[in-house]
PDB file of C-alpha atoms in Angstrom:
ATOM      1  CA  GLU A  24       9.924  18.439  28.069  1.00 63.00           C
ATOM      2  CA  ALA A  25       7.262  16.505  26.162  1.00 80.00           C
ATOM      3  CA  GLY A  26       7.568  16.447  22.397  1.00 94.00           C
ATOM      4  CA  VAL A  27       4.845  16.692  19.788  1.00 96.00           C
ATOM      5  CA  VAL A  28       2.179  14.097  20.504  1.00 96.00           C
ATOM      6  CA  GLN A  29       0.074  12.498  17.805  1.00 97.00           C
ATOM      7  CA  SER A  30      -2.696   9.946  17.926  1.00 97.00           C
ATOM      8  CA  PRO A  31      -3.513   7.431  16.778  1.00 97.00           C
ATOM      9  CA  ARG A  32      -0.168   6.018  15.619  1.00 96.00           C
ATOM     10  CA  TYR A  33      -1.836   3.693  13.154  1.00 97.00           C
ATOM     11  CA  LYS A  34      -5.240   3.694  11.509  1.00 97.00           C
ATOM     12  CA  ILE A  35      -6.755   1.256   9.033  1.00 98.00           C
ATOM     13  CA  ILE A  36     -10.062   2.147   7.429  1.00 97.00           C
ATOM     14  CA  GLU A  37     -12.088   1.251   4.379  1.00 97.00           C
ATOM     15  CA  LYS A  38     -12.425   3.743   1.556  1.00 96.00           C
ATOM     16  CA  LYS A  39     -15.218   6.276   1.858  1.00 97.00           C
ATOM     17  CA  GLN A  40     -14.994   6.181   5.660  1.00 97.00           C
ATOM     18  CA  PRO A  41     -14.068   9.296   7.660  1.00 97.00           C
ATOM     19  CA  VAL A  42     -10.885   9.518   9.725  1.00 98.00           C
ATOM     20  CA  ALA A  43      -9.429  12.058  12.123  1.00 98.00           C
ATOM     21  CA  PHE A  44      -5.920  12.664  13.429  1.00 98.00           C
ATOM     22  CA  TRP A  45      -5.040  14.596  16.559  1.00 97.00           C
ATOM     23  CA  CYS A  46      -1.921  16.583  17.401  1.00 97.00           C
ATOM     24  CA  ASN A  47      -0.734  18.241  20.606  1.00 97.00           C
ATOM     25  CA  PRO A  48       2.226  20.532  19.891  1.00 96.00           C
ATOM     26  CA  ILE A  49       5.056  21.471  22.205  1.00 96.00           C
ATOM     27  CA  SER A  50       3.863  23.910  24.845  1.00 93.00           C
ATOM     28  CA  GLY A  51       4.434  27.498  23.791  1.00 92.00           C
ATOM     29  CA  HIS A  52       4.884  26.766  20.093  1.00 94.00           C
ATOM     30  CA  ASN A  53       2.606  29.094  18.167  1.00 92.00           C
ATOM     31  CA  THR A  54       3.194  27.537  14.753  1.00 95.00           C
ATOM     32  CA  LEU A  55       1.706  24.139  13.940  1.00 96.00           C
ATOM     33  CA  TYR A  56       2.077  22.199  10.707  1.00 97.00           C
ATOM     34  CA  TRP A  57       0.392  19.179   9.144  1.00 97.00           C
ATOM     35  CA  TYR A  58       2.403  17.285   6.541  1.00 97.00           C
ATOM     36  CA  LEU A  59       1.692  14.271   4.367  1.00 97.00           C
ATOM     37  CA  GLN A  60       4.562  11.865   3.689  1.00 96.00           C
ATOM     38  CA  ASN A  61       4.393   9.172   1.060  1.00 95.00           C
ATOM     39  CA  LEU A  62       6.761   6.212   1.153  1.00 92.00           C
ATOM     40  CA  GLY A  63      10.233   7.156   0.023  1.00 90.00           C
ATOM     41  CA  GLN A  64       9.399  10.857  -0.198  1.00 93.00           C
ATOM     42  CA  GLY A  65       9.888  13.926   1.920  1.00 94.00           C
ATOM     43  CA  PRO A  66       7.037  15.548   3.854  1.00 96.00           C
ATOM     44  CA  GLU A  67       4.671  17.786   1.895  1.00 95.00           C
ATOM     45  CA  LEU A  68       2.921  20.611   3.690  1.00 95.00           C
ATOM     46  CA  LEU A  69      -0.859  20.408   3.963  1.00 96.00           C
ATOM     47  CA  ILE A  70      -1.547  23.330   6.280  1.00 96.00           C
ATOM     48  CA  ARG A  71       0.279  25.721   8.607  1.00 95.00           C
ATOM     49  CA  TYR A  72      -1.255  27.507  11.588  1.00 95.00           C
ATOM     50  CA  GLU A  73      -0.040  30.610  13.380  1.00 93.00           C
ATOM     51  CA  ASN A  74      -1.928  30.323  16.672  1.00 92.00           C
ATOM     52  CA  GLU A  75      -5.502  29.507  15.629  1.00 91.00           C
ATOM     53  CA  GLU A  76      -5.243  31.029  12.155  1.00 92.00           C
ATOM     54  CA  ALA A  77      -4.564  28.897   9.074  1.00 93.00           C
ATOM     55  CA  VAL A  78      -1.969  30.990   7.201  1.00 90.00           C
ATOM     56  CA  ASP A  79      -1.049  28.492   4.470  1.00 89.00           C
ATOM     57  CA  ASP A  80      -3.561  25.866   3.349  1.00 89.00           C
ATOM     58  CA  SER A  81      -2.945  26.060  -0.389  1.00 87.00           C
ATOM     59  CA  GLN A  82      -1.957  22.370  -0.577  1.00 89.00           C
ATOM     60  CA  LEU A  83      -4.899  21.087   1.449  1.00 92.00           C
ATOM     61  CA  PRO A  84      -7.467  19.245  -0.737  1.00 91.00           C
ATOM     62  CA  LYS A  85     -10.430  21.119   0.614  1.00 90.00           C
ATOM     63  CA  ASP A  86     -13.070  18.909  -0.950  1.00 94.00           C
ATOM     64  CA  ARG A  87     -12.275  16.109   1.504  1.00 96.00           C
ATOM     65  CA  PHE A  88      -9.729  17.434   3.996  1.00 96.00           C
ATOM     66  CA  SER A  89     -10.395  19.822   6.848  1.00 96.00           C
ATOM     67  CA  ALA A  90      -8.403  20.983   9.827  1.00 97.00           C
ATOM     68  CA  GLU A  91      -8.928  23.042  12.920  1.00 95.00           C
ATOM     69  CA  ARG A  92      -6.833  24.363  15.759  1.00 95.00           C
ATOM     70  CA  LEU A  93      -9.101  25.362  18.570  1.00 83.00           C
ATOM     71  CA  LYS A  94      -7.696  27.894  21.046  1.00 85.00           C
ATOM     72  CA  GLY A  95      -4.396  27.825  19.184  1.00 84.00           C
ATOM     73  CA  VAL A  96      -3.131  24.659  20.878  1.00 92.00           C
ATOM     74  CA  ASP A  97      -4.277  21.168  19.820  1.00 96.00           C
ATOM     75  CA  SER A  98      -5.179  20.479  16.223  1.00 97.00           C
ATOM     76  CA  THR A  99      -7.297  17.946  14.364  1.00 97.00           C
ATOM     77  CA  LEU A 100      -6.972  16.914  10.726  1.00 98.00           C
ATOM     78  CA  LYS A 101      -9.947  15.160   9.157  1.00 98.00           C
ATOM     79  CA  ILE A 102     -10.495  13.316   5.913  1.00 97.00           C
ATOM     80  CA  GLN A 103     -14.029  12.623   4.755  1.00 97.00           C
ATOM     81  CA  PRO A 104     -14.444  10.501   2.736  1.00 96.00           C
ATOM     82  CA  ALA A 105     -11.070   8.759   2.582  1.00 97.00           C
ATOM     83  CA  GLU A 106      -9.774   7.446  -0.742  1.00 97.00           C
ATOM     84  CA  LEU A 107      -7.229   4.735  -1.490  1.00 96.00           C
ATOM     85  CA  GLY A 108      -4.669   7.355  -2.476  1.00 96.00           C
ATOM     86  CA  ASP A 109      -4.822   8.923   0.979  1.00 97.00           C
ATOM     87  CA  SER A 110      -2.769   6.050   2.416  1.00 97.00           C
ATOM     88  CA  ALA A 111       0.338   7.751   3.804  1.00 97.00           C
ATOM     89  CA  VAL A 112       1.922   8.985   7.013  1.00 97.00           C
ATOM     90  CA  TYR A 113       0.461  12.201   8.397  1.00 98.00           C
ATOM     91  CA  LEU A 114       3.003  14.198  10.364  1.00 97.00           C
ATOM     92  CA  CYS A 115       2.389  17.053  12.754  1.00 97.00           C
ATOM     93  CA  ALA A 116       5.121  19.518  13.661  1.00 97.00           C
ATOM     94  CA  SER A 117       5.400  22.649  15.739  1.00 96.00           C
ATOM     95  CA  SER A 118       7.892  25.485  16.020  1.00 94.00           C
ATOM     96  CA  GLU A 119       8.568  28.822  17.677  1.00 90.00           C
ATOM     97  CA  SER A 120      11.315  29.844  15.259  1.00 84.00           C
ATOM     98  CA  GLY A 121      12.963  28.209  12.228  1.00 81.00           C
ATOM     99  CA  GLU A 122      13.524  24.720  13.628  1.00 91.00           C
ATOM    100  CA  GLN A 123      10.536  22.381  13.458  1.00 94.00           C
ATOM    101  CA  PHE A 124       9.820  19.596  15.937  1.00 95.00           C
ATOM    102  CA  PHE A 125       7.971  16.600  14.558  1.00 96.00           C
ATOM    103  CA  GLY A 126       5.652  14.083  16.103  1.00 96.00           C
ATOM    104  CA  PRO A 127       5.941  10.361  15.300  1.00 95.00           C
ATOM    105  CA  GLY A 128       3.155  10.546  12.718  1.00 96.00           C
ATOM    106  CA  THR A 129      -0.028   8.607  12.039  1.00 97.00           C
ATOM    107  CA  ARG A 130       0.243   5.861   9.459  1.00 97.00           C
ATOM    108  CA  LEU A 131      -3.050   5.690   7.560  1.00 98.00           C
ATOM    109  CA  THR A 132      -3.979   2.689   5.453  1.00 98.00           C
ATOM    110  CA  VAL A 133      -7.112   2.940   3.321  1.00 98.00           C
ATOM    111  CA  LEU A 134      -8.423  -0.411   2.072  1.00 97.00           C
TER     112      LEU A 134
ATOM    113  CA  SER B   9       6.039  20.004  -5.108  1.00 49.00           C
ATOM    114  CA  GLN B  10       9.514  19.492  -3.675  1.00 54.00           C
ATOM    115  CA  GLN B  11      12.134  22.168  -4.100  1.00 65.00           C
ATOM    116  CA  GLY B  12      15.135  20.216  -2.878  1.00 71.00           C
ATOM    117  CA  GLU B  13      16.731  17.290  -4.638  1.00 82.00           C
ATOM    118  CA  GLU B  14      19.066  15.111  -2.615  1.00 86.00           C
ATOM    119  CA  ASP B  15      21.890  13.194  -4.155  1.00 87.00           C
ATOM    120  CA  PRO B  16      22.493  10.310  -3.940  1.00 93.00           C
ATOM    121  CA  GLN B  17      19.092   8.731  -3.318  1.00 93.00           C
ATOM    122  CA  ALA B  18      20.788   5.932  -1.398  1.00 95.00           C
ATOM    123  CA  LEU B  19      24.237   5.577   0.148  1.00 96.00           C
ATOM    124  CA  SER B  20      25.813   2.573   1.840  1.00 97.00           C
ATOM    125  CA  ILE B  21      29.117   2.871   3.743  1.00 97.00           C
ATOM    126  CA  GLN B  22      31.164   1.068   6.378  1.00 97.00           C
ATOM    127  CA  GLU B  23      31.200   2.210   9.986  1.00 97.00           C
ATOM    128  CA  GLY B  24      33.960   4.759  10.533  1.00 97.00           C
ATOM    129  CA  GLU B  25      33.804   6.154   7.011  1.00 97.00           C
ATOM    130  CA  ASN B  26      32.525   9.616   6.168  1.00 98.00           C
ATOM    131  CA  ALA B  27      29.162  10.127   4.469  1.00 97.00           C
ATOM    132  CA  THR B  28      28.436  13.053   2.173  1.00 97.00           C
ATOM    133  CA  MET B  29      24.975  13.968   0.957  1.00 97.00           C
ATOM    134  CA  ASN B  30      24.141  16.783  -1.414  1.00 96.00           C
ATOM    135  CA  CYS B  31      21.082  18.945  -1.865  1.00 96.00           C
ATOM    136  CA  SER B  32      20.238  21.200  -4.779  1.00 95.00           C
ATOM    137  CA  TYR B  33      17.385  23.674  -4.827  1.00 94.00           C
ATOM    138  CA  LYS B  34      15.787  25.985  -7.362  1.00 93.00           C
ATOM    139  CA  THR B  35      14.821  29.340  -5.842  1.00 91.00           C
ATOM    140  CA  SER B  36      16.273  31.847  -3.386  1.00 93.00           C
ATOM    141  CA  ILE B  37      16.237  30.873   0.262  1.00 94.00           C
ATOM    142  CA  ASN B  38      16.171  32.376   3.730  1.00 93.00           C
ATOM    143  CA  ASN B  39      17.716  29.276   5.259  1.00 94.00           C
ATOM    144  CA  LEU B  40      18.356  25.602   4.576  1.00 95.00           C
ATOM    145  CA  GLN B  41      17.877  22.879   7.160  1.00 96.00           C
ATOM    146  CA  TRP B  42      18.811  19.225   7.411  1.00 97.00           C
ATOM    147  CA  TYR B  43      16.640  16.647   9.140  1.00 97.00           C
ATOM    148  CA  ARG B  44      17.081  12.966   9.960  1.00 97.00           C
ATOM    149  CA  GLN B  45      14.310  10.378   9.990  1.00 97.00           C
ATOM    150  CA  ASN B  46      14.704   6.923  11.431  1.00 94.00           C
ATOM    151  CA  SER B  47      12.425   4.246  10.038  1.00 90.00           C
ATOM    152  CA  GLY B  48       8.859   4.659  11.284  1.00 85.00           C
ATOM    153  CA  ARG B  49       9.637   7.806  13.247  1.00 88.00           C
ATOM    154  CA  GLY B  50       9.199  11.551  12.892  1.00 90.00           C
ATOM    155  CA  LEU B  51      11.883  13.876  11.586  1.00 95.00           C
ATOM    156  CA  VAL B  52      14.581  15.249  13.860  1.00 96.00           C
ATOM    157  CA  HIS B  53      16.207  18.620  13.192  1.00 95.00           C
ATOM    158  CA  LEU B  54      19.977  18.428  12.725  1.00 97.00           C
ATOM    159  CA  ILE B  55      21.221  21.821  11.663  1.00 96.00           C
ATOM    160  CA  LEU B  56      20.115  25.138  10.140  1.00 95.00           C
ATOM    161  CA  ILE B  57      22.304  27.280   7.907  1.00 96.00           C
ATOM    162  CA  ARG B  58      21.273  30.773   6.886  1.00 95.00           C
ATOM    163  CA  SER B  59      21.664  32.156   3.382  1.00 95.00           C
ATOM    164  CA  ASN B  60      24.517  34.443   4.464  1.00 96.00           C
ATOM    165  CA  GLU B  61      26.488  31.568   6.000  1.00 97.00           C
ATOM    166  CA  ARG B  62      28.816  29.272   4.099  1.00 97.00           C
ATOM    167  CA  GLU B  63      29.652  26.555   6.587  1.00 98.00           C
ATOM    168  CA  LYS B  64      28.392  25.282   9.911  1.00 97.00           C
ATOM    169  CA  HIS B  65      29.463  22.525  12.279  1.00 96.00           C
ATOM    170  CA  SER B  66      27.632  20.542  14.916  1.00 95.00           C
ATOM    171  CA  GLY B  67      29.463  17.613  16.492  1.00 97.00           C
ATOM    172  CA  ARG B  68      30.226  15.139  13.707  1.00 97.00           C
ATOM    173  CA  LEU B  69      28.108  17.106  11.218  1.00 98.00           C
ATOM    174  CA  ARG B  70      29.403  19.681   8.786  1.00 98.00           C
ATOM    175  CA  VAL B  71      27.084  21.576   6.452  1.00 98.00           C
ATOM    176  CA  THR B  72      28.131  23.809   3.595  1.00 98.00           C
ATOM    177  CA  LEU B  73      25.984  26.156   1.551  1.00 98.00           C
ATOM    178  CA  ASP B  74      26.774  27.621  -1.870  1.00 97.00           C
ATOM    179  CA  THR B  75      23.996  30.033  -2.804  1.00 96.00           C
ATOM    180  CA  SER B  76      25.571  30.792  -6.185  1.00 96.00           C
ATOM    181  CA  LYS B  77      25.182  27.126  -7.124  1.00 96.00           C
ATOM    182  CA  LYS B  78      21.992  26.689  -5.093  1.00 96.00           C
ATOM    183  CA  SER B  79      23.419  23.670  -3.355  1.00 96.00           C
ATOM    184  CA  SER B  80      24.280  22.362   0.083  1.00 97.00           C
ATOM    185  CA  SER B  81      26.137  19.372   1.413  1.00 98.00           C
ATOM    186  CA  LEU B  82      25.909  17.437   4.666  1.00 98.00           C
ATOM    187  CA  LEU B  83      29.009  15.598   5.836  1.00 98.00           C
ATOM    188  CA  ILE B  84      28.826  13.058   8.641  1.00 98.00           C
ATOM    189  CA  THR B  85      32.279  12.121   9.851  1.00 98.00           C
ATOM    190  CA  ALA B  86      33.266   8.841  11.490  1.00 98.00           C
ATOM    191  CA  SER B  87      29.859   7.308  10.815  1.00 97.00           C
ATOM    192  CA  ARG B  88      28.196   4.859  13.182  1.00 97.00           C
ATOM    193  CA  ALA B  89      25.555   2.189  12.635  1.00 96.00           C
ATOM    194  CA  ALA B  90      23.161   4.457  14.560  1.00 96.00           C
ATOM    195  CA  ASP B  91      23.487   7.059  11.785  1.00 97.00           C
ATOM    196  CA  THR B  92      21.484   4.758   9.507  1.00 97.00           C
ATOM    197  CA  ALA B  93      18.431   6.824   8.550  1.00 97.00           C
ATOM    198  CA  SER B  94      16.935   8.998   5.825  1.00 97.00           C
ATOM    199  CA  TYR B  95      18.311  12.514   5.589  1.00 97.00           C
ATOM    200  CA  PHE B  96      16.262  15.381   4.167  1.00 97.00           C
ATOM    201  CA  CYS B  97      17.163  18.908   3.243  1.00 96.00           C
ATOM    202  CA  ALA B  98      14.487  21.579   3.553  1.00 95.00           C
ATOM    203  CA  THR B  99      14.496  25.170   2.333  1.00 95.00           C
ATOM    204  CA  ALA B 100      12.688  28.252   3.595  1.00 92.00           C
ATOM    205  CA  PRO B 101      12.002  31.098   1.137  1.00 90.00           C
ATOM    206  CA  PRO B 102      13.021  34.714   1.750  1.00 90.00           C
ATOM    207  CA  GLY B 103      10.631  36.402   4.159  1.00 84.00           C
ATOM    208  CA  SER B 104       9.209  33.163   5.501  1.00 81.00           C
ATOM    209  CA  ALA B 105      11.638  31.286   7.740  1.00 74.00           C
ATOM    210  CA  ARG B 106       8.854  28.972   8.926  1.00 81.00           C
ATOM    211  CA  GLN B 107       7.673  27.728   5.528  1.00 87.00           C
ATOM    212  CA  LEU B 108       9.766  24.671   4.665  1.00 92.00           C
ATOM    213  CA  THR B 109       9.843  22.672   1.438  1.00 93.00           C
ATOM    214  CA  PHE B 110      11.481  19.269   1.809  1.00 94.00           C
ATOM    215  CA  GLY B 111      13.471  17.243  -0.679  1.00 93.00           C
ATOM    216  CA  SER B 112      12.959  13.551  -1.325  1.00 92.00           C
ATOM    217  CA  GLY B 113      15.805  12.434   0.925  1.00 95.00           C
ATOM    218  CA  THR B 114      18.923  10.286   0.954  1.00 96.00           C
ATOM    219  CA  GLN B 115      18.714   6.853   2.554  1.00 96.00           C
ATOM    220  CA  LEU B 116      21.991   6.267   4.410  1.00 97.00           C
ATOM    221  CA  THR B 117      22.972   2.780   5.539  1.00 97.00           C
ATOM    222  CA  VAL B 118      26.010   2.413   7.771  1.00 97.00           C
ATOM    223  CA  LEU B 119      27.233  -1.165   7.928  1.00 96.00           C
ATOM    224  CA  PRO B 120      28.840  -2.378  11.170  1.00 90.00           C
TER     225      PRO B 120
END
């Protein structure tokens, strides 16, 4: 069974540029999460989807971050414009019950 | 914000020894989970313990939960070099088993 797939694995951009991350969850998992992880810290939730509905986006900086989950499967997280402080690893996870399955993450570096 | 606090922040042991990591949290929980993260990789689920459980085992892992003290411990017995990783506890609040808040992690190094 394929795990959670994320792309790209690494992204380097200059500040003020846009960037997008893509996630394909495990087949059949209705719940999808986007987390941000800074170096030496645990993941922090940005947004949680139940099917195509965003049910928890209270920690998503909506002035520059946006996300969508079309048809309740794949999801895209976008940052526009990126700032230096956005450099981090962006993790996607999916679940069908309590246990979450994580993708390898996208390491974003903003120069 | 991070609800869980792991202790210690870093732990270094010899192969074959046991490793114990602790997690304290602040509010009531539905369940508490432990995850492992190898360098540069995503997190891997290890074990879930519900609020009405006190102890759980999985292979070389033993997790305890004390809801009166709002704390949990993860014991890895007979450690191996491959156990070197960061370990995170995560808590889910009552009524929302899918909403996890992660701690800042313990970095475990097992020396061969």
